[in-house]
Amino acid sequence: MSVTRTGPLPTGEAAEYDVVVVGAGVVGSAIARTLARHPLRIALVEAANDVGDGTSKANTAILHTGFDAAPSTLEARLVREGHRLLSSYAREAGIPVEPLGALLVAWDEEQRAALPRLAEKAERNGHHATRLLSAPELAVREPHLGPGALGALEVPGESVICPWTTTLAYATQAVRSGVDLHLNCRVEKVRPGDPYHRLVTRRGVLRTRLLVNACGLHADAFDALVGREDFTVTPRRGQLLVFDKFARDLVRHILLPVPGPLGKGVLVSPTVYGNVMLGPTAEDLDDKTATDTTAQGLAGLREQGGRILPALLDEEVTAVYAGLRAATGQEDYRIAAHPGLRYVTVGGIRSTGLTASLAIAEHVLGLLADCGLDPGPSRPLAPVRMPNLGEAFPRPYRDAELIAREPEFGMIVCHCERVTRGEIRAALGSTIPPGGLDGLRRRTRARGGRCQGNHCGAEVRALFEERLYEEGAR
């Protein structure tokens, strides 16, 4: 297995691949994992210094049923299938998932009138378990809900999930199964050829028979490198507020608004880490790097959150963040094969991409076959079992048997999130070690609590730098 972050890329036959997947977010990592089931030479290439460092790290972390997708679209089919696949995979790989169910809450007569239509839409998408709730029933389900709620549509099966662990699990399993992962490896030019395309990167040249564009926000720019101009990606910023764990008892379900033209709107949702999340906003921008939050955006969230769950505003805010979604002006994914170029574009993957990721990967495998790929026989993937980051599942600091075997799993470093020295050392020595402190946080939750590293930051940094020193010494 091979993970590279620095230095020149391999040369000669070692730089020749059957398929190169560009973009190591949740979708690109899922595609690489699916391809790894076959006897192929695969590379996963990423411009950042870690997997899941773009849209995949900053989303609403919901495992969708697909009940409200536009019926008969590719997205609807892949989300429905992806929900089944990822639910199963999460149990196998140790990804924390909590099936809380969702409530679409109506706050005015127009929204209440829309609920039966949404139930019918769910039926057309194969989700037959929705139910309309009256205002009194809703008040029993969610006693802290603000005044004025007129009713709701109950959607069983909607869940919260850890998006960080999902992406890392896919990439880890891919690497353990033979995929080469090249980080800090931005592709700057594509020179089509036969039998190999040449990918010119900042670290050298890779050659590949077939090419997959899973570049997220930059899918349109990468398309341009191979001479395609099929769509334009508009970054849609979603700002979110994360409330401290004391807020967790205020909400029992994922509270969704009745969808609007810019998306699913502002929701209130528990997280698998024990917090409560409020957001996102929906702001179309020009800048694909604009992940800053704004006073106006956060004030708007607080105003809406105060209506949905008034007591939430009395709780401490642990963090604020913003993510960018890839809007393309079409209510569907932009996934297409270009057989003449031996090239597949996987673009326009919006907020449902986490849920649909494994189904997208299977779909892309079929498109690659249309482009001339003979994947060969299927084979088992290397097993993977990820460290648990979810509060509803056993954590190391409470595992007496583990601590008896390995005492460092009983030594808490980050007290806000109860992260131990053993977890940090395990992450630093893992198949895909973190490229920085933010990557370490996504693997362990260290520095992610209410003090945001004020108390544990020095010790966490020391452990990280100790690892860097050991690698340098070797």
CSV table of C-alpha atoms in Angstrom, one decimal:
chain,number,residue,atom,x,y,z
A,1,MET,CA,0.0,0.0,0.0
A,2,SER,CA,1.2,3.5,-0.8
A,3,VAL,CA,0.4,6.9,0.6
A,4,THR,CA,2.6,9.8,-0.5
A,5,ARG,CA,2.4,13.5,0.6
A,6,THR,CA,5.8,15.0,-0.5
A,7,GLY,CA,8.6,14.4,-3.0
A,8,PRO,CA,8.5,13.4,-6.6
A,9,LEU,CA,5.9,10.9,-7.8
A,10,PRO,CA,6.9,7.4,-8.9
A,11,THR,CA,8.3,7.1,-12.5
A,12,GLY,CA,8.3,4.5,-15.1
A,13,GLU,CA,5.8,1.6,-14.8
A,14,ALA,CA,5.1,2.7,-11.2
A,15,ALA,CA,3.5,5.8,-12.6
A,16,GLU,CA,1.2,3.9,-15.0
A,17,TYR,CA,-2.4,3.2,-13.9
A,18,ASP,CA,-5.5,1.7,-15.3
A,19,VAL,CA,-7.7,4.4,-13.7
A,20,VAL,CA,-6.8,7.6,-11.9
A,21,VAL,CA,-9.5,9.2,-9.7
A,22,VAL,CA,-8.9,12.9,-9.1
A,23,GLY,CA,-10.4,14.2,-5.9
A,24,ALA,CA,-10.3,12.3,-2.6
A,25,GLY,CA,-13.6,13.5,-1.1
A,26,VAL,CA,-16.3,11.1,0.0
A,27,VAL,CA,-17.3,10.4,-3.6
A,28,GLY,CA,-13.8,10.0,-5.1
A,29,SER,CA,-12.7,7.8,-2.2
A,30,ALA,CA,-15.8,5.6,-2.6
A,31,ILE,CA,-15.0,5.2,-6.3
A,32,ALA,CA,-11.4,4.3,-5.6
A,33,ARG,CA,-12.6,1.7,-3.0
A,34,THR,CA,-15.0,0.2,-5.5
A,35,LEU,CA,-12.3,-0.1,-8.2
A,36,ALA,CA,-10.0,-1.7,-5.6
A,37,ARG,CA,-12.3,-4.8,-5.7
A,38,HIS,CA,-10.8,-5.6,-9.1
A,39,PRO,CA,-7.2,-6.5,-10.3
A,40,LEU,CA,-6.5,-3.0,-11.5
A,41,ARG,CA,-3.7,-0.4,-11.0
A,42,ILE,CA,-5.6,2.5,-9.3
A,43,ALA,CA,-4.5,5.9,-8.1
A,44,LEU,CA,-6.5,8.4,-6.0
A,45,VAL,CA,-5.1,11.9,-6.4
A,46,GLU,CA,-5.9,14.9,-4.2
A,47,ALA,CA,-4.7,18.5,-4.2
A,48,ALA,CA,-5.0,18.9,-0.5
A,49,ASN,CA,-2.8,17.3,2.1
A,50,ASP,CA,-5.6,15.0,3.4
A,51,VAL,CA,-8.6,13.1,2.3
A,52,GLY,CA,-12.0,14.6,2.8
A,53,ASP,CA,-10.6,18.1,3.1
A,54,GLY,CA,-13.2,19.9,1.0
A,55,THR,CA,-17.0,19.8,0.9
A,56,SER,CA,-16.9,16.4,2.5
A,57,LYS,CA,-15.6,17.7,5.9
A,58,ALA,CA,-18.2,20.5,6.3
A,59,ASN,CA,-21.8,19.3,5.7
A,60,THR,CA,-24.9,18.5,7.6
A,61,ALA,CA,-23.9,14.9,8.2
A,62,ILE,CA,-27.3,13.4,7.4
A,63,LEU,CA,-27.8,9.9,6.0
A,64,HIS,CA,-30.8,10.7,3.7
A,65,THR,CA,-33.5,8.3,2.7
A,66,GLY,CA,-34.0,10.3,-0.5
A,67,PHE,CA,-37.7,10.8,0.3
A,68,ASP,CA,-37.7,14.3,-1.2
A,69,ALA,CA,-35.4,13.9,-4.2
A,70,ALA,CA,-36.9,14.8,-7.6
A,71,PRO,CA,-38.5,11.5,-8.7
A,72,SER,CA,-37.1,9.6,-11.6
A,73,THR,CA,-33.8,11.5,-11.5
A,74,LEU,CA,-30.4,9.8,-11.2
A,75,GLU,CA,-29.9,11.5,-7.8
A,76,ALA,CA,-33.2,9.9,-6.5
A,77,ARG,CA,-32.1,6.5,-7.6
A,78,LEU,CA,-28.6,6.7,-6.3
A,79,VAL,CA,-29.6,8.3,-2.9
A,80,ARG,CA,-32.1,5.5,-2.4
A,81,GLU,CA,-29.6,2.8,-3.2
A,82,GLY,CA,-26.8,4.6,-1.4
A,83,HIS,CA,-28.8,4.8,1.8
A,84,ARG,CA,-29.1,1.0,1.8
A,85,LEU,CA,-25.4,0.4,0.9
A,86,LEU,CA,-24.0,2.9,3.4
A,87,SER,CA,-26.3,1.8,6.2
A,88,SER,CA,-24.9,-1.7,5.8
A,89,TYR,CA,-21.3,-0.6,5.3
A,90,ALA,CA,-21.4,1.6,8.4
A,91,ARG,CA,-22.3,-1.4,10.5
A,92,GLU,CA,-19.4,-3.3,8.9
A,93,ALA,CA,-16.8,-0.6,9.2
A,94,GLY,CA,-17.7,0.9,12.5
A,95,ILE,CA,-19.0,4.3,11.2
A,96,PRO,CA,-21.4,5.8,13.8
A,97,VAL,CA,-24.9,6.2,12.6
A,98,GLU,CA,-28.0,7.2,14.7
A,99,PRO,CA,-31.4,6.6,13.1
A,100,LEU,CA,-33.3,9.4,14.7
A,101,GLY,CA,-36.0,10.0,12.0
A,102,ALA,CA,-36.9,13.4,10.7
A,103,LEU,CA,-39.8,15.8,11.1
A,104,LEU,CA,-40.6,18.3,8.4
A,105,VAL,CA,-42.3,21.1,10.4
A,106,ALA,CA,-44.9,23.4,8.9
A,107,TRP,CA,-45.0,26.9,10.4
A,108,ASP,CA,-47.7,28.5,8.2
A,109,GLU,CA,-50.7,27.3,6.2
A,110,GLU,CA,-48.8,27.2,2.9
A,111,GLN,CA,-46.2,24.9,4.4
A,112,ARG,CA,-48.9,22.7,6.0
A,113,ALA,CA,-50.7,22.4,2.6
A,114,ALA,CA,-47.4,21.2,1.1
A,115,LEU,CA,-47.0,18.3,3.5
A,116,PRO,CA,-49.3,15.9,1.7
A,117,ARG,CA,-47.6,16.6,-1.5
A,118,LEU,CA,-44.3,15.8,0.1
A,119,ALA,CA,-45.7,12.5,1.4
A,120,GLU,CA,-46.8,11.7,-2.2
A,121,LYS,CA,-43.4,12.6,-3.5
A,122,ALA,CA,-41.8,10.2,-0.9
A,123,GLU,CA,-44.2,7.5,-2.1
A,124,ARG,CA,-42.9,8.0,-5.7
A,125,ASN,CA,-39.4,7.7,-4.3
A,126,GLY,CA,-40.1,4.3,-2.7
A,127,HIS,CA,-40.4,5.7,0.9
A,128,HIS,CA,-43.8,4.4,2.1
A,129,ALA,CA,-43.5,5.0,5.9
A,130,THR,CA,-44.1,8.8,6.1
A,131,ARG,CA,-46.9,10.0,8.3
A,132,LEU,CA,-48.7,13.4,8.8
A,133,LEU,CA,-48.7,14.6,12.4
A,134,SER,CA,-51.1,17.1,13.9
A,135,ALA,CA,-49.9,20.0,16.0
A,136,PRO,CA,-50.7,18.2,19.3
A,137,GLU,CA,-48.9,15.1,18.2
A,138,LEU,CA,-45.9,17.2,17.1
A,139,ALA,CA,-45.8,18.9,20.5
A,140,VAL,CA,-45.6,15.5,22.2
A,141,ARG,CA,-42.8,14.3,19.9
A,142,GLU,CA,-40.8,17.6,20.3
A,143,PRO,CA,-41.8,19.3,23.5
A,144,HIS,CA,-39.2,22.1,23.2
A,145,LEU,CA,-40.4,23.2,19.7
A,146,GLY,CA,-41.3,26.8,19.4
A,147,PRO,CA,-44.9,28.1,19.4
A,148,GLY,CA,-46.8,28.2,16.2
A,149,ALA,CA,-45.9,24.9,14.6
A,150,LEU,CA,-49.0,23.7,12.7
A,151,GLY,CA,-48.0,20.1,12.0
A,152,ALA,CA,-45.3,17.9,10.5
A,153,LEU,CA,-44.5,15.1,8.2
A,154,GLU,CA,-42.7,12.3,10.0
A,155,VAL,CA,-39.9,10.6,7.9
A,156,PRO,CA,-38.6,7.5,9.6
A,157,GLY,CA,-35.2,6.3,8.5
A,158,GLU,CA,-33.4,9.6,8.3
A,159,SER,CA,-30.2,9.3,10.3
A,160,VAL,CA,-27.2,11.3,11.4
A,161,ILE,CA,-23.7,9.9,10.5
A,162,CYS,CA,-20.0,10.8,10.9
A,163,PRO,CA,-18.9,12.2,7.6
A,164,TRP,CA,-15.3,12.3,8.6
A,165,THR,CA,-15.1,8.6,9.4
A,166,THR,CA,-17.0,7.7,6.2
A,167,THR,CA,-14.6,9.3,3.8
A,168,LEU,CA,-11.6,8.0,5.8
A,169,ALA,CA,-13.0,4.5,5.9
A,170,TYR,CA,-13.4,4.4,2.1
A,171,ALA,CA,-9.9,5.8,1.5
A,172,THR,CA,-8.3,3.5,4.1
A,173,GLN,CA,-9.9,0.4,2.6
A,174,ALA,CA,-8.9,1.5,-0.9
A,175,VAL,CA,-5.2,1.9,0.2
A,176,ARG,CA,-5.1,-1.3,2.1
A,177,SER,CA,-6.5,-3.0,-1.0
A,178,GLY,CA,-3.8,-1.7,-3.3
A,179,VAL,CA,-4.8,1.8,-4.3
A,180,ASP,CA,-2.0,4.4,-4.4
A,181,LEU,CA,-3.0,7.7,-2.7
A,182,HIS,CA,-1.1,10.8,-3.7
A,183,LEU,CA,-1.8,13.9,-1.6
A,184,ASN,CA,-0.6,17.4,-2.1
A,185,CYS,CA,-0.8,16.5,-5.8
A,186,ARG,CA,-2.8,19.1,-7.7
A,187,VAL,CA,-3.4,18.2,-11.4
A,188,GLU,CA,-2.4,21.2,-13.5
A,189,LYS,CA,-2.6,19.9,-17.0
A,190,VAL,CA,-4.2,16.9,-18.8
A,191,ARG,CA,-2.6,15.7,-22.0
A,192,PRO,CA,-4.9,13.2,-23.6
A,193,GLY,CA,-3.3,10.3,-25.4
A,194,ASP,CA,-3.5,6.7,-26.4
A,195,PRO,CA,-3.1,4.4,-24.6
A,196,TYR,CA,-2.2,6.8,-21.7
A,197,HIS,CA,-3.4,10.2,-20.7
A,198,ARG,CA,-0.7,12.2,-19.0
A,199,LEU,CA,-1.6,14.1,-15.8
A,200,VAL,CA,0.9,16.8,-15.1
A,201,THR,CA,1.0,17.6,-11.4
A,202,ARG,CA,3.1,19.7,-9.1
A,203,ARG,CA,5.0,16.6,-8.0
A,204,GLY,CA,5.5,14.9,-11.4
A,205,VAL,CA,3.6,13.1,-14.2
A,206,LEU,CA,1.1,10.2,-13.9
A,207,ARG,CA,-0.1,8.2,-16.8
A,208,THR,CA,-3.5,6.5,-16.9
A,209,ARG,CA,-5.7,4.6,-19.4
A,210,LEU,CA,-8.9,6.0,-17.9
A,211,LEU,CA,-9.7,9.1,-15.9
A,212,VAL,CA,-12.4,10.0,-13.3
A,213,ASN,CA,-13.1,13.6,-12.4
A,214,ALA,CA,-14.4,13.7,-8.8
A,215,CYS,CA,-13.2,17.2,-8.1
A,216,GLY,CA,-16.3,18.5,-6.3
A,217,LEU,CA,-16.4,22.3,-6.5
A,218,HIS,CA,-13.7,22.2,-9.2
A,219,ALA,CA,-15.3,19.6,-11.4
A,220,ASP,CA,-16.0,22.2,-14.1
A,221,ALA,CA,-12.5,23.5,-14.1
A,222,PHE,CA,-11.1,19.9,-14.4
A,223,ASP,CA,-13.5,19.2,-17.2
A,224,ALA,CA,-12.0,22.2,-19.0
A,225,LEU,CA,-8.6,20.5,-18.8
A,226,VAL,CA,-9.8,17.7,-21.0
A,227,GLY,CA,-11.8,20.1,-23.3
A,228,ARG,CA,-15.3,19.7,-21.8
A,229,GLU,CA,-17.5,22.6,-20.9
A,230,ASP,CA,-20.8,20.9,-20.0
A,231,PHE,CA,-21.7,22.8,-16.8
A,232,THR,CA,-20.6,25.5,-14.4
A,233,VAL,CA,-20.2,24.9,-10.7
A,234,THR,CA,-21.5,27.8,-8.5
A,235,PRO,CA,-20.3,27.4,-4.9
A,236,ARG,CA,-23.3,27.5,-2.5
A,237,ARG,CA,-22.1,28.4,1.0
A,238,GLY,CA,-23.8,26.9,4.0
A,239,GLN,CA,-23.0,28.4,7.4
A,240,LEU,CA,-23.7,26.4,10.5
A,241,LEU,CA,-23.7,26.8,14.3
A,242,VAL,CA,-22.7,23.9,16.6
A,243,PHE,CA,-24.1,24.0,20.1
A,244,ASP,CA,-22.6,22.4,23.1
A,245,LYS,CA,-23.6,19.0,24.4
A,246,PHE,CA,-25.8,20.4,27.1
A,247,ALA,CA,-28.2,21.3,24.2
A,248,ARG,CA,-28.6,17.6,23.2
A,249,ASP,CA,-31.7,16.9,25.3
A,250,LEU,CA,-33.6,19.7,23.6
A,251,VAL,CA,-34.2,17.8,20.4
A,252,ARG,CA,-35.2,14.2,19.6
A,253,HIS,CA,-35.4,14.2,15.8
A,254,ILE,CA,-33.8,15.9,12.8
A,255,LEU,CA,-36.0,18.9,12.4
A,256,LEU,CA,-36.3,19.9,8.8
A,257,PRO,CA,-38.1,22.8,7.2
A,258,VAL,CA,-40.4,22.5,4.2
A,259,PRO,CA,-37.9,22.6,1.3
A,260,GLY,CA,-37.4,25.9,-0.7
A,261,PRO,CA,-35.9,26.7,-4.1
A,262,LEU,CA,-32.3,26.8,-2.8
A,263,GLY,CA,-32.4,23.5,-1.0
A,264,LYS,CA,-33.6,21.8,2.2
A,265,GLY,CA,-33.2,25.1,4.2
A,266,VAL,CA,-32.3,25.6,7.8
A,267,LEU,CA,-32.5,22.5,10.0
A,268,VAL,CA,-31.9,21.7,13.7
A,269,SER,CA,-30.2,18.3,14.1
A,270,PRO,CA,-28.3,16.3,16.7
A,271,THR,CA,-24.9,15.1,15.7
A,272,VAL,CA,-23.3,11.7,16.4
A,273,TYR,CA,-20.8,13.6,18.6
A,274,GLY,CA,-23.5,14.7,21.0
A,275,ASN,CA,-23.9,18.3,19.9
A,276,VAL,CA,-26.8,20.1,18.2
A,277,MET,CA,-26.3,21.7,14.8
A,278,LEU,CA,-28.3,24.7,13.3
A,279,GLY,CA,-28.0,25.5,9.6
A,280,PRO,CA,-27.1,25.7,6.9
A,281,THR,CA,-27.6,29.0,5.1
A,282,ALA,CA,-27.7,28.9,1.3
A,283,GLU,CA,-25.7,31.7,-0.4
A,284,ASP,CA,-24.6,31.4,-4.1
A,285,LEU,CA,-21.1,32.9,-4.4
A,286,ASP,CA,-18.4,33.3,-7.0
A,287,ASP,CA,-15.5,32.4,-4.8
A,288,LYS,CA,-14.8,28.7,-4.4
A,289,THR,CA,-12.6,29.3,-1.4
A,290,ALA,CA,-15.1,31.4,0.6
A,291,THR,CA,-15.5,29.2,3.6
A,292,ASP,CA,-15.6,32.1,6.1
A,293,THR,CA,-18.6,32.7,8.2
A,294,THR,CA,-20.4,36.1,8.4
A,295,ALA,CA,-22.0,38.1,11.1
A,296,GLN,CA,-25.1,38.4,9.0
A,297,GLY,CA,-25.3,34.7,8.2
A,298,LEU,CA,-24.9,33.6,11.8
A,299,ALA,CA,-27.4,36.2,13.0
A,300,GLY,CA,-29.9,34.9,10.5
A,301,LEU,CA,-29.4,31.4,11.7
A,302,ARG,CA,-30.0,32.4,15.3
A,303,GLU,CA,-33.2,34.2,14.3
A,304,GLN,CA,-34.5,31.1,12.6
A,305,GLY,CA,-33.2,28.8,15.3
A,306,GLY,CA,-35.0,30.9,17.9
A,307,ARG,CA,-38.3,30.2,16.2
A,308,ILE,CA,-37.7,26.5,15.8
A,309,LEU,CA,-36.3,25.7,19.2
A,310,PRO,CA,-36.2,28.8,21.4
A,311,ALA,CA,-34.3,27.2,24.3
A,312,LEU,CA,-31.4,26.5,21.9
A,313,LEU,CA,-30.3,30.1,21.9
A,314,ASP,CA,-29.7,29.9,25.7
A,315,GLU,CA,-27.0,27.2,25.1
A,316,GLU,CA,-23.3,27.8,24.4
A,317,VAL,CA,-22.0,27.7,20.8
A,318,THR,CA,-19.1,25.4,20.5
A,319,ALA,CA,-18.1,26.2,16.9
A,320,VAL,CA,-19.2,27.9,13.7
A,321,TYR,CA,-18.2,26.8,10.3
A,322,ALA,CA,-19.1,27.0,6.6
A,323,GLY,CA,-19.1,24.5,3.8
A,324,LEU,CA,-19.5,25.0,0.0
A,325,ARG,CA,-21.8,22.8,-2.1
A,326,ALA,CA,-21.4,22.3,-5.8
A,327,ALA,CA,-24.6,23.8,-7.4
A,328,THR,CA,-24.9,23.6,-11.1
A,329,GLY,CA,-28.3,25.0,-11.9
A,330,GLN,CA,-29.8,21.5,-12.4
A,331,GLU,CA,-31.7,19.5,-9.8
A,332,ASP,CA,-29.7,16.4,-10.5
A,333,TYR,CA,-26.2,15.0,-10.5
A,334,ARG,CA,-23.9,15.8,-13.5
A,335,ILE,CA,-22.4,12.3,-14.0
A,336,ALA,CA,-21.5,11.4,-17.5
A,337,ALA,CA,-19.2,9.1,-19.5
A,338,HIS,CA,-17.1,10.3,-22.4
A,339,PRO,CA,-16.0,7.1,-24.1
A,340,GLY,CA,-14.0,8.9,-26.8
A,341,LEU,CA,-11.9,10.5,-24.1
A,342,ARG,CA,-11.9,7.4,-21.8
A,343,TYR,CA,-13.1,9.8,-19.2
A,344,VAL,CA,-16.0,10.1,-16.6
A,345,THR,CA,-17.2,13.3,-15.0
A,346,VAL,CA,-18.8,13.0,-11.5
A,347,GLY,CA,-20.0,16.5,-11.0
A,348,GLY,CA,-22.9,18.4,-9.3
A,349,ILE,CA,-22.8,16.2,-6.3
A,350,ARG,CA,-24.7,18.2,-3.7
A,351,SER,CA,-25.7,17.6,-0.1
A,352,THR,CA,-26.9,14.1,-0.8
A,353,GLY,CA,-23.5,13.0,-2.1
A,354,LEU,CA,-22.5,11.5,1.3
A,355,THR,CA,-25.5,9.2,1.3
A,356,ALA,CA,-25.2,8.3,-2.4
A,357,SER,CA,-21.5,7.8,-2.4
A,358,LEU,CA,-21.3,4.0,-2.6
A,359,ALA,CA,-24.1,3.9,-5.2
A,360,ILE,CA,-22.4,6.6,-7.2
A,361,ALA,CA,-19.2,4.5,-7.1
A,362,GLU,CA,-21.1,1.4,-8.5
A,363,HIS,CA,-22.6,3.6,-11.2
A,364,VAL,CA,-19.2,5.0,-12.2
A,365,LEU,CA,-17.8,1.5,-12.5
A,366,GLY,CA,-20.4,0.8,-15.1
A,367,LEU,CA,-19.6,4.0,-17.0
A,368,LEU,CA,-15.9,3.1,-17.0
A,369,ALA,CA,-16.9,-0.2,-18.6
A,370,ASP,CA,-18.7,1.9,-21.3
A,371,CYS,CA,-15.4,3.7,-21.8
A,372,GLY,CA,-13.5,0.5,-22.4
A,373,LEU,CA,-12.5,-0.7,-18.9
A,374,ASP,CA,-12.4,-4.4,-18.4
A,375,PRO,CA,-12.3,-4.5,-14.6
A,376,GLY,CA,-11.7,-8.3,-14.4
A,377,PRO,CA,-13.0,-10.5,-11.6
A,378,SER,CA,-14.2,-9.2,-8.3
A,379,ARG,CA,-12.1,-9.9,-5.2
A,380,PRO,CA,-12.6,-9.2,-1.5
A,381,LEU,CA,-11.4,-5.9,-0.1
A,382,ALA,CA,-9.0,-5.7,2.8
A,383,PRO,CA,-11.1,-5.5,6.0
A,384,VAL,CA,-11.4,-2.2,7.8
A,385,ARG,CA,-12.8,-1.2,11.3
A,386,MET,CA,-12.7,2.4,12.1
A,387,PRO,CA,-12.2,4.0,15.5
A,388,ASN,CA,-15.6,5.1,16.9
A,389,LEU,CA,-16.2,8.8,17.2
A,390,GLY,CA,-19.9,8.6,18.2
A,391,GLU,CA,-21.4,9.2,21.6
A,392,ALA,CA,-24.1,6.5,21.3
A,393,PHE,CA,-21.4,3.8,21.0
A,394,PRO,CA,-18.5,2.7,23.3
A,395,ARG,CA,-15.7,5.1,23.5
A,396,PRO,CA,-12.1,4.1,24.6
A,397,TYR,CA,-12.0,6.1,27.8
A,398,ARG,CA,-14.9,3.9,29.1
A,399,ASP,CA,-13.5,0.6,28.0
A,400,ALA,CA,-11.8,-1.0,31.0
A,401,GLU,CA,-10.6,-4.1,29.1
A,402,LEU,CA,-8.9,-2.0,26.4
A,403,ILE,CA,-7.3,0.3,29.0
A,404,ALA,CA,-6.0,-2.7,30.9
A,405,ARG,CA,-4.3,-3.9,27.8
A,406,GLU,CA,-3.2,-0.5,26.6
A,407,PRO,CA,-3.1,2.1,29.4
A,408,GLU,CA,-2.7,5.1,27.1
A,409,PHE,CA,-6.4,4.6,26.1
A,410,GLY,CA,-7.2,5.6,29.6
A,411,MET,CA,-5.1,8.8,29.6
A,412,ILE,CA,-7.5,11.6,28.5
A,413,VAL,CA,-5.8,14.5,26.6
A,414,CYS,CA,-8.8,16.4,25.3
A,415,HIS,CA,-11.2,16.6,28.2
A,416,CYS,CA,-14.0,18.4,26.3
A,417,GLU,CA,-14.4,15.5,23.9
A,418,ARG,CA,-12.9,12.7,26.1
A,419,VAL,CA,-10.1,11.9,23.6
A,420,THR,CA,-7.3,9.8,24.9
A,421,ARG,CA,-3.5,9.6,24.2
A,422,GLY,CA,-4.0,6.1,22.8
A,423,GLU,CA,-6.5,7.3,20.2
A,424,ILE,CA,-4.2,10.1,19.1
A,425,ARG,CA,-1.3,7.8,18.8
A,426,ALA,CA,-3.4,5.3,16.9
A,427,ALA,CA,-4.5,8.0,14.4
A,428,LEU,CA,-1.0,9.2,13.9
A,429,GLY,CA,0.1,5.7,13.1
A,430,SER,CA,-2.8,4.7,10.9
A,431,THR,CA,-2.9,3.7,7.3
A,432,ILE,CA,-3.6,7.3,6.2
A,433,PRO,CA,-2.2,9.5,9.0
A,434,PRO,CA,-3.4,13.1,9.4
A,435,GLY,CA,-1.6,15.8,7.4
A,436,GLY,CA,-2.2,18.4,10.1
A,437,LEU,CA,-4.0,19.1,13.3
A,438,ASP,CA,-7.4,19.6,11.6
A,439,GLY,CA,-7.0,16.1,10.1
A,440,LEU,CA,-6.2,14.8,13.5
A,441,ARG,CA,-9.4,16.4,14.9
A,442,ARG,CA,-11.4,14.7,12.2
A,443,ARG,CA,-9.9,11.3,13.2
A,444,THR,CA,-10.3,11.7,17.0
A,445,ARG,CA,-12.4,14.8,17.9
A,446,ALA,CA,-9.3,16.2,19.7
A,447,ARG,CA,-9.5,20.0,19.9
A,448,GLY,CA,-13.2,19.9,18.7
A,449,GLY,CA,-14.9,20.6,22.0
A,450,ARG,CA,-16.2,23.7,23.8
A,451,CYS,CA,-12.7,25.1,24.5
A,452,GLN,CA,-11.5,24.5,20.9
A,453,GLY,CA,-8.1,23.3,22.0
A,454,ASN,CA,-7.4,26.0,24.6
A,455,HIS,CA,-6.6,23.4,27.2
A,456,CYS,CA,-5.4,20.4,25.2
A,457,GLY,CA,-3.9,22.2,22.2
A,458,ALA,CA,-0.3,22.2,23.3
A,459,GLU,CA,-0.3,18.5,24.2
A,460,VAL,CA,-2.0,17.5,21.0
A,461,ARG,CA,0.4,19.5,19.0
A,462,ALA,CA,3.4,17.9,20.9
A,463,LEU,CA,2.1,14.4,20.1
A,464,PHE,CA,1.6,15.4,16.4
A,465,GLU,CA,5.1,16.9,16.1
A,466,GLU,CA,6.7,14.0,17.9
A,467,ARG,CA,5.3,11.8,15.1
A,468,LEU,CA,6.7,14.1,12.5
A,469,TYR,CA,10.1,14.0,14.2
A,470,GLU,CA,10.0,10.2,14.3
A,471,GLU,CA,9.2,10.1,10.5
A,472,GLY,CA,12.0,12.5,9.8
A,473,ALA,CA,14.5,10.4,11.8
A,474,ARG,CA,13.6,7.4,9.7
